[in-house]
Amino acid sequence: MHTIYLLTGTNIGDSKTNLQTAFDFIQQQIGKIIDASHVYKTEPWGNKDQQLFLNQVLKVETQLSPYQLLETILEIEKGMGRNRKVKYEPRIIDIDILFFDDEIIDENDLQIPHPLLHERRFTLVPLNEIATNLIHPKFKKTIAQLLNECTDSGIVEKL
Ligand code: PH2
Ligand code: MG
Ligand code: MG
């Protein structure tokens, strides 16, 4: 059994429903959700000229391998109507793998831990809520430390 952390995000349509739908699909197809952060309303990071996001971090137990997990995530995203064209375009749902046990994977199509998580308040704030003492396997720092050192000033507030 593996312990993973996922970030869900959405900024089009009925965002609250989208997060709930993703939550249900994750529970059915990936594994048991054993912890969940609050849902946060977050300022767009990167392309700022788009709607606010809702984001949530989930802790999940799964039997899937990293690549099976990636496949399943892509299927869930597609099933919810996401079509990938432009990087950082608004999306119905985005499911990102933050951590997979303490594995480090650096392939073109799969990077774990998520390579930008330490630069993004919209990820660190919800993650810190449920995993403050978790150690980032590459940086050897806790989530609390990474949040403390993060220079992103994007607004992140509980919904
Ligand atoms: N996802 C991105 C780019 N920017 N900004 C916020 N606030 N939340 C996101 O989930 C997000 C983003 C790329 O996946
Ligand atoms: Mg993303
Ligand atoms: Mg993604």
GROMACS .gro file of C-alpha atoms and ligand atoms in nm:
model
  175
    1MET     CA    1   0.000   0.000   0.000
    2HIS     CA    2   0.126   0.346  -0.089
    3THR     CA    3   0.050   0.682   0.067
    4ILE     CA    4   0.009   0.963  -0.181
    5TYR     CA    5  -0.085   1.331  -0.173
    6LEU     CA    6  -0.289   1.479  -0.455
    7LEU     CA    7  -0.383   1.838  -0.532
    8THR     CA    8  -0.716   1.898  -0.702
    9GLY     CA    9  -0.789   2.230  -0.871
   10THR     CA   10  -1.058   2.386  -1.086
   11ASN     CA   11  -1.152   2.728  -1.217
   12ILE     CA   12  -1.439   2.685  -1.455
   13GLY     CA   13  -1.800   2.584  -1.421
   14ASP     CA   14  -1.939   2.494  -1.082
   15SER     CA   15  -1.604   2.462  -0.905
   16LYS     CA   16  -1.738   2.321  -0.580
   17THR     CA   17  -1.919   2.042  -0.764
   18ASN     CA   18  -1.611   1.974  -0.977
   19LEU     CA   19  -1.396   1.920  -0.668
   20GLN     CA   20  -1.660   1.693  -0.514
   21THR     CA   21  -1.688   1.491  -0.836
   22ALA     CA   22  -1.310   1.452  -0.850
   23PHE     CA   23  -1.310   1.348  -0.482
   24ASP     CA   24  -1.564   1.074  -0.559
   25PHE     CA   25  -1.374   0.948  -0.866
   26ILE     CA   26  -1.047   0.942  -0.670
   27GLN     CA   27  -1.212   0.740  -0.394
   28GLN     CA   28  -1.358   0.492  -0.649
   29GLN     CA   29  -1.062   0.456  -0.883
   30ILE     CA   30  -0.746   0.541  -0.687
   31GLY     CA   31  -0.806   0.445  -0.326
   32LYS     CA   32  -0.930   0.540   0.015
   33ILE     CA   33  -0.908   0.911   0.099
   34ILE     CA   34  -0.772   0.915   0.453
   35ASP     CA   35  -0.740   1.291   0.498
   36ALA     CA   36  -0.848   1.606   0.318
   37SER     CA   37  -0.766   1.973   0.362
   38HIS     CA   38  -1.032   2.240   0.355
   39VAL     CA   39  -1.122   2.372   0.014
   40TYR     CA   40  -0.933   2.695  -0.054
   41LYS     CA   41  -1.013   2.983  -0.284
   42THR     CA   42  -0.683   3.075  -0.449
   43GLU     CA   43  -0.550   3.349  -0.671
   44PRO     CA   44  -0.439   3.218  -1.013
   45TRP     CA   45  -0.068   3.144  -1.024
   46GLY     CA   46   0.117   3.182  -1.354
   47ASN     CA   47  -0.135   3.318  -1.601
   48LYS     CA   48  -0.301   3.570  -1.367
   49ASP     CA   49  -0.568   3.677  -1.613
   50GLN     CA   50  -0.816   3.405  -1.528
   51GLN     CA   51  -1.078   3.318  -1.270
   52LEU     CA   52  -1.000   3.226  -0.910
   53PHE     CA   53  -0.933   2.860  -0.844
   54LEU     CA   54  -1.060   2.625  -0.582
   55ASN     CA   55  -0.789   2.388  -0.456
   56GLN     CA   56  -0.781   2.099  -0.212
   57VAL     CA   57  -0.514   1.850  -0.101
   58LEU     CA   58  -0.606   1.485  -0.042
   59LYS     CA   59  -0.411   1.210   0.131
   60VAL     CA   60  -0.492   0.876  -0.030
   61GLU     CA   61  -0.394   0.512   0.017
   62THR     CA   62  -0.347   0.333  -0.313
   63GLN     CA   63  -0.233   0.002  -0.453
   64LEU     CA   64  -0.154   0.162  -0.789
   65SER     CA   65   0.200   0.208  -0.914
   66PRO     CA   66   0.309   0.563  -1.004
   67TYR     CA   67   0.240   0.509  -1.375
   68GLN     CA   68  -0.093   0.336  -1.310
   69LEU     CA   69  -0.180   0.635  -1.094
   70LEU     CA   70  -0.089   0.879  -1.371
   71GLU     CA   71  -0.300   0.682  -1.623
   72THR     CA   72  -0.596   0.679  -1.386
   73ILE     CA   73  -0.568   1.052  -1.320
   74LEU     CA   74  -0.563   1.129  -1.692
   75GLU     CA   75  -0.873   0.913  -1.738
   76ILE     CA   76  -1.057   1.087  -1.456
   77GLU     CA   77  -0.964   1.431  -1.594
   78LYS     CA   78  -1.078   1.329  -1.941
   79GLY     CA   79  -1.397   1.171  -1.809
   80MET     CA   80  -1.478   1.502  -1.638
   81GLY     CA   81  -1.446   1.682  -1.969
   82ARG     CA   82  -1.098   1.823  -1.959
   83ASN     CA   83  -0.924   1.866  -2.291
   84ARG     CA   84  -0.562   1.970  -2.282
   85LYS     CA   85  -0.461   2.232  -2.534
   86VAL     CA   86  -0.283   2.524  -2.379
   87LYS     CA   87  -0.063   2.510  -2.071
   88TYR     CA   88  -0.218   2.702  -1.778
   89GLU     CA   89  -0.556   2.747  -1.950
   90PRO     CA   90  -0.868   2.744  -1.728
   91ARG     CA   91  -0.969   2.390  -1.642
   92ILE     CA   92  -1.267   2.191  -1.516
   93ILE     CA   93  -1.033   1.973  -1.318
   94ASP     CA   94  -0.662   1.926  -1.267
   95ILE     CA   95  -0.531   1.646  -1.046
   96ASP     CA   96  -0.162   1.671  -0.963
   97ILE     CA   97   0.052   1.416  -0.783
   98LEU     CA   98   0.243   1.593  -0.506
   99PHE     CA   99   0.406   1.296  -0.331
  100PHE     CA  100   0.413   0.918  -0.377
  101ASP     CA  101   0.553   0.769  -0.055
  102ASP     CA  102   0.902   0.919  -0.047
  103GLU     CA  103   0.979   0.828  -0.406
  104ILE     CA  104   1.167   1.055  -0.640
  105ILE     CA  105   1.082   1.013  -1.009
  106ASP     CA  106   1.228   1.238  -1.277
  107GLU     CA  107   1.096   1.129  -1.615
  108ASN     CA  108   0.969   1.347  -1.900
  109ASP     CA  109   0.611   1.242  -1.845
  110LEU     CA  110   0.616   1.205  -1.467
  111GLN     CA  111   0.789   1.406  -1.197
  112ILE     CA  112   0.741   1.323  -0.830
  113PRO     CA  113   0.749   1.515  -0.599
  114HIS     CA  114   0.565   1.778  -0.802
  115PRO     CA  115   0.848   2.004  -0.921
  116LEU     CA  116   0.672   2.333  -0.843
  117LEU     CA  117   0.498   2.254  -0.517
  118HIS     CA  118   0.745   2.449  -0.303
  119GLU     CA  119   0.691   2.765  -0.513
  120ARG     CA  120   0.314   2.771  -0.480
  121ARG     CA  121   0.115   2.891  -0.183
  122PHE     CA  122  -0.200   2.741  -0.337
  123THR     CA  123  -0.038   2.399  -0.286
  124LEU     CA  124   0.163   2.454   0.033
  125VAL     CA  125  -0.115   2.609   0.243
  126PRO     CA  126  -0.362   2.319   0.206
  127LEU     CA  127  -0.078   2.066   0.223
  128ASN     CA  128   0.051   2.224   0.543
  129GLU     CA  129  -0.293   2.180   0.696
  130ILE     CA  130  -0.278   1.799   0.674
  131ALA     CA  131   0.096   1.723   0.643
  132THR     CA  132   0.290   1.994   0.824
  133ASN     CA  133   0.566   1.753   0.937
  134LEU     CA  134   0.595   1.559   0.612
  135ILE     CA  135   0.950   1.569   0.479
  136HIS     CA  136   1.006   1.657   0.115
  137PRO     CA  137   1.230   1.371  -0.004
  138LYS     CA  138   1.440   1.590  -0.234
  139PHE     CA  139   1.480   1.904  -0.022
  140LYS     CA  140   1.480   1.720   0.313
  141LYS     CA  141   1.261   1.991   0.461
  142THR     CA  142   0.918   1.975   0.619
  143ILE     CA  143   0.614   2.129   0.453
  144ALA     CA  144   0.606   2.384   0.737
  145GLN     CA  145   0.962   2.490   0.649
  146LEU     CA  146   0.888   2.508   0.276
  147LEU     CA  147   0.582   2.723   0.343
  148ASN     CA  148   0.783   2.948   0.570
  149GLU     CA  149   1.047   2.998   0.302
  150CYS     CA  150   0.805   3.036   0.010
  151THR     CA  151   0.812   3.382  -0.152
  152ASP     CA  152   0.486   3.343  -0.346
  153SER     CA  153   0.237   3.605  -0.229
  154GLY     CA  154  -0.072   3.465  -0.401
  155ILE     CA  155  -0.387   3.493  -0.192
  156VAL     CA  156  -0.504   3.162  -0.046
  157GLU     CA  157  -0.807   3.158   0.181
  158LYS     CA  158  -1.045   2.897   0.316
  159LEU     CA  159  -1.369   2.886   0.121
  160PH2     N1  160  -0.281   2.537  -1.139
  160PH2     C1  161  -0.197   2.570  -1.236
  160PH2     C2  162  -0.157   2.707  -1.264
  160PH2     N2  163  -0.206   2.803  -1.170
  160PH2     N3  164  -0.323   2.860  -0.977
  160PH2     C3  165  -0.400   2.826  -0.873
  160PH2     N4  166  -0.438   2.918  -0.785
  160PH2     N5  167  -0.441   2.697  -0.853
  160PH2     C4  168  -0.405   2.598  -0.941
  160PH2     O1  169  -0.445   2.480  -0.921
  160PH2     C5  170  -0.325   2.632  -1.052
  160PH2     C6  171  -0.284   2.767  -1.067
  160PH2     C7  172  -0.143   2.468  -1.325
  160PH2     O2  173  -0.192   2.344  -1.306
  161MG      MG  174  -0.148   2.163  -1.200
  162MG      MG  175  -0.191   1.856  -1.383
   0.00000   0.00000   0.00000
